[in-house]
mmCIF file of C-alpha atoms in Angstrom:
data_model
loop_
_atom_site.group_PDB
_atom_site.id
_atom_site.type_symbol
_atom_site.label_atom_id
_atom_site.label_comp_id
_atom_site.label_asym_id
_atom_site.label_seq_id
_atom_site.Cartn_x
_atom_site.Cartn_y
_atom_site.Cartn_z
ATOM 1 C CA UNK A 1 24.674 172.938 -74.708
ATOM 2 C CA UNK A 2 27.782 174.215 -76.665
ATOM 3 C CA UNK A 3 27.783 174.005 -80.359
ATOM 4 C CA UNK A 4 30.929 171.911 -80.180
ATOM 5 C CA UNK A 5 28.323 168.785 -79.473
ATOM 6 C CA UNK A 6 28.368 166.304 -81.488
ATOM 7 C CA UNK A 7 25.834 164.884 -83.953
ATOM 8 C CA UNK A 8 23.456 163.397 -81.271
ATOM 9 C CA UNK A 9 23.888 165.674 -78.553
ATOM 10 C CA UNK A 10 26.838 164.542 -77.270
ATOM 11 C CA UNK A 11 29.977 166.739 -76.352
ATOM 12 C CA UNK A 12 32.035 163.358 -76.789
ATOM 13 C CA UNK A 13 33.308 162.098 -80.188
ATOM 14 C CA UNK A 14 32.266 158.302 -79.061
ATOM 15 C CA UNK A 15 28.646 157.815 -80.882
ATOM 16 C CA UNK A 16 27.023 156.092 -77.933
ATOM 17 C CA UNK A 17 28.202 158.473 -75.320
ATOM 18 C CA UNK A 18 30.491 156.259 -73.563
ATOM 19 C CA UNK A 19 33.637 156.931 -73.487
ATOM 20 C CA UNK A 20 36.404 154.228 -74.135
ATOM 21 C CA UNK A 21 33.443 151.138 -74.096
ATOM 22 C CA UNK A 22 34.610 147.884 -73.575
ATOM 23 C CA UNK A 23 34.274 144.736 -75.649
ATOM 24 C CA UNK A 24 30.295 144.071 -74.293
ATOM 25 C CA UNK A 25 29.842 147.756 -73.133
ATOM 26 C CA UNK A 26 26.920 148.443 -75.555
ATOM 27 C CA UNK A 27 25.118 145.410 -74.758
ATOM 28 C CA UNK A 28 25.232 145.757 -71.500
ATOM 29 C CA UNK A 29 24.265 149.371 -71.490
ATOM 30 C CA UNK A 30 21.061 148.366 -74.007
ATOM 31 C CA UNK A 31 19.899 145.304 -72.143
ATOM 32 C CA UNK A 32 16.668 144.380 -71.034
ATOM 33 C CA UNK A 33 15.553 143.495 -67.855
ATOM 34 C CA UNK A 34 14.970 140.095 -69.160
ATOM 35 C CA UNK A 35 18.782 140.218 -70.324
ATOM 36 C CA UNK A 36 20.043 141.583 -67.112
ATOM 37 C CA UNK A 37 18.419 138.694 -64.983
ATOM 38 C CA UNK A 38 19.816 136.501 -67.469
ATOM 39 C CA UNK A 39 23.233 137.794 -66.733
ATOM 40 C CA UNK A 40 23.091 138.566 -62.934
ATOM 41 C CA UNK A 41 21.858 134.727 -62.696
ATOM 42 C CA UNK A 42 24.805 133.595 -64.443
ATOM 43 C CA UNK A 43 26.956 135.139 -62.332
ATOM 44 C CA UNK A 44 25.370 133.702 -59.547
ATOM 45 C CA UNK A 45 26.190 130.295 -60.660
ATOM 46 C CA UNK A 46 29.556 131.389 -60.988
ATOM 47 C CA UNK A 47 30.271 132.498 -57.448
ATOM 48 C CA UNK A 48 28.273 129.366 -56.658
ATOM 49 C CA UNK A 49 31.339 127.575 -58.466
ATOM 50 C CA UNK A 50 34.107 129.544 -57.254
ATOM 51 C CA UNK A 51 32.665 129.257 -53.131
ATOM 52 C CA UNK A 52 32.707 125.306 -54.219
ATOM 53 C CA UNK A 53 36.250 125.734 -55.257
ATOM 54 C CA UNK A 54 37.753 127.749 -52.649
ATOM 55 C CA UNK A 55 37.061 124.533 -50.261
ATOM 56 C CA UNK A 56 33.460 126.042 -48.689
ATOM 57 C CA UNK A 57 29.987 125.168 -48.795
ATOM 58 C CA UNK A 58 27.669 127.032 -50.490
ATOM 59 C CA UNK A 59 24.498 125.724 -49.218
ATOM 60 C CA UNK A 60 25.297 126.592 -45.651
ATOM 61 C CA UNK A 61 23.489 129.412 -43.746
ATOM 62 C CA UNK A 62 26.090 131.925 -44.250
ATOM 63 C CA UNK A 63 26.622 131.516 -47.835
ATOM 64 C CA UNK A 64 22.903 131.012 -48.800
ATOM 65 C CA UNK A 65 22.639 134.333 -50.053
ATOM 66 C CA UNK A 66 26.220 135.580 -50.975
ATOM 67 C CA UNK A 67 26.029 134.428 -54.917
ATOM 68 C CA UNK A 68 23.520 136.971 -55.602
ATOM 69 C CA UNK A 69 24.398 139.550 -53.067
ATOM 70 C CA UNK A 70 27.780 139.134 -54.878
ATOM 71 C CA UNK A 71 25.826 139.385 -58.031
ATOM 72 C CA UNK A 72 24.052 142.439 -57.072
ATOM 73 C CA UNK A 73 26.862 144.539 -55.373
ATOM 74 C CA UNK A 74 29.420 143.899 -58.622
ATOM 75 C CA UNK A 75 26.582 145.246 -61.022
ATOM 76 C CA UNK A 76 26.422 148.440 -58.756
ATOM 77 C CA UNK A 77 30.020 148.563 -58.392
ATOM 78 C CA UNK A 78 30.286 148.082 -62.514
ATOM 79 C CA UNK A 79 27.184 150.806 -62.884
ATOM 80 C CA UNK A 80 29.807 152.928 -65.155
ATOM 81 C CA UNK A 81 29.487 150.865 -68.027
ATOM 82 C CA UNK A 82 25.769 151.483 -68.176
ATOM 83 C CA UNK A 83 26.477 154.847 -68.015
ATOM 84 C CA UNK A 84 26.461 157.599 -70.669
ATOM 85 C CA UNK A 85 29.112 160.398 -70.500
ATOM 86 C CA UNK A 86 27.102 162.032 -72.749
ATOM 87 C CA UNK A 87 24.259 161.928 -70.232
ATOM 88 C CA UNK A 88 26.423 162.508 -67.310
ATOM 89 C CA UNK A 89 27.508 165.579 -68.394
ATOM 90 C CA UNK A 90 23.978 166.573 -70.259
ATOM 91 C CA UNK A 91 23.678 170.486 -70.463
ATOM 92 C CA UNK A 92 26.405 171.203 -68.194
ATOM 93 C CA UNK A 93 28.314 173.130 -70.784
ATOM 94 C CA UNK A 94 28.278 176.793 -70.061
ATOM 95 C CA UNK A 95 30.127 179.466 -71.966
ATOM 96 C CA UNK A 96 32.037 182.065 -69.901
ATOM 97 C CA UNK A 97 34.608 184.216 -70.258
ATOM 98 C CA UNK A 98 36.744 182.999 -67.561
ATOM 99 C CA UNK A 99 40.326 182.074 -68.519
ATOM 100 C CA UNK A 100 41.979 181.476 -64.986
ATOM 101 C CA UNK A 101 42.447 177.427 -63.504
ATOM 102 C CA UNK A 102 38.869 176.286 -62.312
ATOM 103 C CA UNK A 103 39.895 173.122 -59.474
ATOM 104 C CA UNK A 104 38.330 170.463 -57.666
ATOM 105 C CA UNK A 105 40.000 168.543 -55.300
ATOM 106 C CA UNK A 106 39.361 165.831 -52.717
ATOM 107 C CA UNK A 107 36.961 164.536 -54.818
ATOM 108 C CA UNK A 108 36.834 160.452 -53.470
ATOM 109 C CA UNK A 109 36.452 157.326 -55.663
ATOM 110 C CA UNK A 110 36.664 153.636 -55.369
ATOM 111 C CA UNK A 111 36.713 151.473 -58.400
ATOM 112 C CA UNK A 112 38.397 147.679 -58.946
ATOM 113 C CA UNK A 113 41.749 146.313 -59.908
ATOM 114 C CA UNK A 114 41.206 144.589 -63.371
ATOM 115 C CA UNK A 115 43.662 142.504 -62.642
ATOM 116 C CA UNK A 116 42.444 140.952 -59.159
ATOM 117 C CA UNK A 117 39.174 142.336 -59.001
ATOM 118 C CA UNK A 118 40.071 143.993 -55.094
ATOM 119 C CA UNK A 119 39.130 147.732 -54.561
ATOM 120 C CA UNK A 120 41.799 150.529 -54.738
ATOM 121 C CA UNK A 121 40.485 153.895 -53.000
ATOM 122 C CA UNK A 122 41.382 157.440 -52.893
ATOM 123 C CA UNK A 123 40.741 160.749 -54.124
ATOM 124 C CA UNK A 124 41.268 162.701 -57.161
ATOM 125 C CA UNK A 125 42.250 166.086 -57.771
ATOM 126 C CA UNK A 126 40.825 167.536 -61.497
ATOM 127 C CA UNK A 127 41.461 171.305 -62.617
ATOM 128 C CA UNK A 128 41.222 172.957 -66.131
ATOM 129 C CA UNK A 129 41.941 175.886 -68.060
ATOM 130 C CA UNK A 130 38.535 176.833 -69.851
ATOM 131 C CA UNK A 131 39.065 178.582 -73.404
ATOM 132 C CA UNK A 132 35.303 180.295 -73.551
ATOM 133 C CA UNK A 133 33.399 176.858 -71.995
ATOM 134 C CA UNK A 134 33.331 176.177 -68.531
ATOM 135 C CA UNK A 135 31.662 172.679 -67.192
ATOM 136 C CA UNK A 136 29.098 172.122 -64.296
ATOM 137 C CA UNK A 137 31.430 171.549 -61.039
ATOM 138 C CA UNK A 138 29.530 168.681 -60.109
ATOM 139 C CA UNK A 139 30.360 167.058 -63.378
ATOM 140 C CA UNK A 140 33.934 166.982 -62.634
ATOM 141 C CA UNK A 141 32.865 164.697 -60.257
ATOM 142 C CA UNK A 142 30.970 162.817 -61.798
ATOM 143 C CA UNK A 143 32.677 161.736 -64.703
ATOM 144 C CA UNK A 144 35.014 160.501 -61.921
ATOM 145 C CA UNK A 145 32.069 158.238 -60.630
ATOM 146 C CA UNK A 146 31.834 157.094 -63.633
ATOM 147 C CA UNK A 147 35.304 156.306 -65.002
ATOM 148 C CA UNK A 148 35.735 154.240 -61.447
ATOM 149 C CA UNK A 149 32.567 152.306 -61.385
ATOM 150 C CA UNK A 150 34.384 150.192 -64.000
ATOM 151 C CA UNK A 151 37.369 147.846 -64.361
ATOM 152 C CA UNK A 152 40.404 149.548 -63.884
ATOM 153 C CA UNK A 153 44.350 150.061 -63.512
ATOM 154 C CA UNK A 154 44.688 153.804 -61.727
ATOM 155 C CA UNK A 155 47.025 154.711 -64.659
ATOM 156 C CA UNK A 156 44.521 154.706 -67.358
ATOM 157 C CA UNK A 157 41.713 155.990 -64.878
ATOM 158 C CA UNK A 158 43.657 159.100 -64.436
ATOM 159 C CA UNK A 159 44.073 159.368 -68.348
ATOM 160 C CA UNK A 160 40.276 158.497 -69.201
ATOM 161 C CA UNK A 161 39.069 161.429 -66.461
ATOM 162 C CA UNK A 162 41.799 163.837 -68.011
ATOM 163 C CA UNK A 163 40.563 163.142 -71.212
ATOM 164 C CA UNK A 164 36.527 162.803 -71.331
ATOM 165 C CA UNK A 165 37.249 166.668 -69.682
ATOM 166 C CA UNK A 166 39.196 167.549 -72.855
ATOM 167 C CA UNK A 167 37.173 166.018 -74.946
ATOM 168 C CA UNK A 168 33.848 168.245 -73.803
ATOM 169 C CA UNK A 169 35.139 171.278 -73.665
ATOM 170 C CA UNK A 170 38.200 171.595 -75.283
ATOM 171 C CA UNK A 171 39.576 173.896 -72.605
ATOM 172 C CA UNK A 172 43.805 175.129 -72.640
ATOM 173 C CA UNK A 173 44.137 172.580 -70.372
ATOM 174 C CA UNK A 174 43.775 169.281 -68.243
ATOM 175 C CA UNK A 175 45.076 168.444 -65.456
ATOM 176 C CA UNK A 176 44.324 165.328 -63.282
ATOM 177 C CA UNK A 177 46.417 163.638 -59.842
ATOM 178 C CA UNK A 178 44.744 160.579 -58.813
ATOM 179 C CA UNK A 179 45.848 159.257 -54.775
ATOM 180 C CA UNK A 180 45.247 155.679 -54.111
ATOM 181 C CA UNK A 181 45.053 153.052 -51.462
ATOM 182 C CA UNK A 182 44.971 149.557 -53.466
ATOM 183 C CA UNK A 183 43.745 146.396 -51.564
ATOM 184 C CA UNK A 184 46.171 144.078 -53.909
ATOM 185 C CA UNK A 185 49.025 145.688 -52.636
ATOM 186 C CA UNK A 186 47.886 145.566 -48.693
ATOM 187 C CA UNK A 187 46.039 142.189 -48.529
ATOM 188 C CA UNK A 188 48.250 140.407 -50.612
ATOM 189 C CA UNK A 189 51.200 139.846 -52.930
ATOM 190 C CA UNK A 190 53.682 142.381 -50.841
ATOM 191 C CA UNK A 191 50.901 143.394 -48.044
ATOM 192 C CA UNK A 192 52.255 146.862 -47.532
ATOM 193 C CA UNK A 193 49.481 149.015 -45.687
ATOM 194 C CA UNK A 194 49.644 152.566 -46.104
ATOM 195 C CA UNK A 195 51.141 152.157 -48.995
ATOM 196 C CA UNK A 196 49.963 155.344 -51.537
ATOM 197 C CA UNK A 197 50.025 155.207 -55.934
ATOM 198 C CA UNK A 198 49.849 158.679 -57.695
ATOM 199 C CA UNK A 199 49.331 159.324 -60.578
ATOM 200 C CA UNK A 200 48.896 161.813 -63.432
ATOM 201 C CA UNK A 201 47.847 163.038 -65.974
ATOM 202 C CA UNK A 202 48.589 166.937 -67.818
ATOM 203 C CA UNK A 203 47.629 168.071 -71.302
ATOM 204 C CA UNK A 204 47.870 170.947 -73.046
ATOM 205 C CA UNK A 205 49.110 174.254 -70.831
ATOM 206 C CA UNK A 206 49.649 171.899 -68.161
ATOM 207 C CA UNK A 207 51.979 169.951 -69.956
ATOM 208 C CA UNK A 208 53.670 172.325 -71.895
ATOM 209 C CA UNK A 209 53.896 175.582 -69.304
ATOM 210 C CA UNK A 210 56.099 174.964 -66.205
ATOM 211 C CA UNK A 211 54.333 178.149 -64.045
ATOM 212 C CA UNK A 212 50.775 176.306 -64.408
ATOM 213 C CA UNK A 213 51.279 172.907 -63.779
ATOM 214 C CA UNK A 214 53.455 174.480 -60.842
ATOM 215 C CA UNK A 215 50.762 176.790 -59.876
ATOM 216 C CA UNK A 216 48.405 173.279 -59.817
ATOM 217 C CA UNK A 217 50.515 170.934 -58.229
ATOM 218 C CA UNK A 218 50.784 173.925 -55.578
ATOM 219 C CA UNK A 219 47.157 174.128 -54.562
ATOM 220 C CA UNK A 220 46.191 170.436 -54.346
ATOM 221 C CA UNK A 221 48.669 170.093 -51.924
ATOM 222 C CA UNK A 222 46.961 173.001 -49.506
#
C-alpha cells in the first residue's frame, strides 16, 4: 500500500472507509445480525403495508412471500453501504512509472433512482492519468459496484466514482462517462424507451487539457 494511506490504512480521507456515508451508513455497516433481522423485518411489515395499500392482498399465494423476498433483494441491491472503499480497494495501490491514460470501459452497473426507487442501467467508462501510482484494474470496477449498490441520481454517481479514484491515488487525472437506461423515464412519467442519460465527470488534465480529454472521449467511443 502507498504511503499516501491514511491513518488506518485507508487511501481515502473518510475515517470509516466509506466514501460519502449517508445519514445511517455507519450503523448499518456495524450492525449485528440481531440488528439486521431487526431491520429486514421491519421492512417486511412495510411492504406488507404498501401491498395493502396498492389495493392487493397480501396473504394470497402469490404475495405470501414477496415482503421478505422484497426485503432480501433491496439489502443486496443496497450492499454498497455496507461496504468499505477502503477495503474494496485494499492493497491495490501499486507504484509505477507509467504516465500515459490507463482505461476501462464497458464496465456495467445497475443501481436505483433515489427518487422512485426503479433501476437505471448502463455502463461506465473510467480512465486516469497515474502520477507514480497506478490502481488494481479490477478496482476500477469495483468501486463502480460499489458506488451503484446504493441510492442514487446518475449525476452524482458519476462524480462519487471520479472522485473515490482521485482520492486514492492522486493521479493527473480523472475521467469518468457514465451511459444509462433509467426505468422512471421508460415505465412511467414520459415512458420513452430507448431513451439514453450521459454523464460526466473530468478533473484535473482532463478538465483542463483539450488533447486528453479529446484523446479519451475518442477511445470510449471505439
Amino acid at each position: 500500500m502507498s504511503s499516501r494511506a491514511v491513518e488506518g490504512g485507508s487511501p481515502l480521507p473518510d475515517p470509516h472507509g466509506l466514501g460519502w456515508p449517508a445519514k445511517s451508513t455507519v450503523s448499518r455497516l456495524n450492525e449485528t445480525t440481531t440488528d439486521r433481522a431487526a431491520r429486514e423485518k421491519m421492512m417486511v411489515s412495510a411492504v406488507r403495508t404498501i401491498l395493502e395499500c396498492i389495493g392487493e392482498d397480501p396473504n394470497r399465494e402469490g404475495l405470501l412471500k414477496t415482503p421478505e423476498r422484497f426485503a432480501q433483494a433491496m439489502m443486496w441491491m443496497t450492499r454498497g453501504y455496507e461496504e468499505r472503499l477502503a477495503d474494496v480497494i485494499n492493497d491495490a495501490v501499486f507504484a509505477e512509472d507509467h504516465d500515459e491514460m490507463v482505461l476501462v470501459r464497458e464496465i456495467d452497473f445497475s443501481s436505483l433512482c433515489e427518487h422512485h426507487l426503479v433501476p437505471f442501467t448502463g455502463k461506465v467508462a473510467i480512465a486516469y492519468i497515474p502520477n507514480q501510482l497506478v490502481l488494481g484494474l479490477s478496482k476500477l470496477a469495483r468501486i463502480a459496484e460499489t458506488f451503484s449498490r446504493r441510492l442514487q441520481v446518475q449525476e452524482r454517481l458519476t462524480k462519487q466514482i471520479a472522485i473515490a479514484v482521485q482520492e486514492a491515488i492522486k493521479p493527473r487525472g480523472v475521467a469518468v462517462v457514465m451511459e444509462a437506461t433509467h426505468m422512471c423515464m421508460t415505465m412511467r412519467g414520459v415512458q420513452k424507451p430507448g431513451s439514453i442519460t450521459v454523464t460526466s465527470c473530468m478533473l484535473g488534465c482532463f478538465r483542463t487539457q483539450q488533447k486528453t480529454r479529446e484523446e479519451f472521449l475518442t477511445l470510449i467511443k471505439k
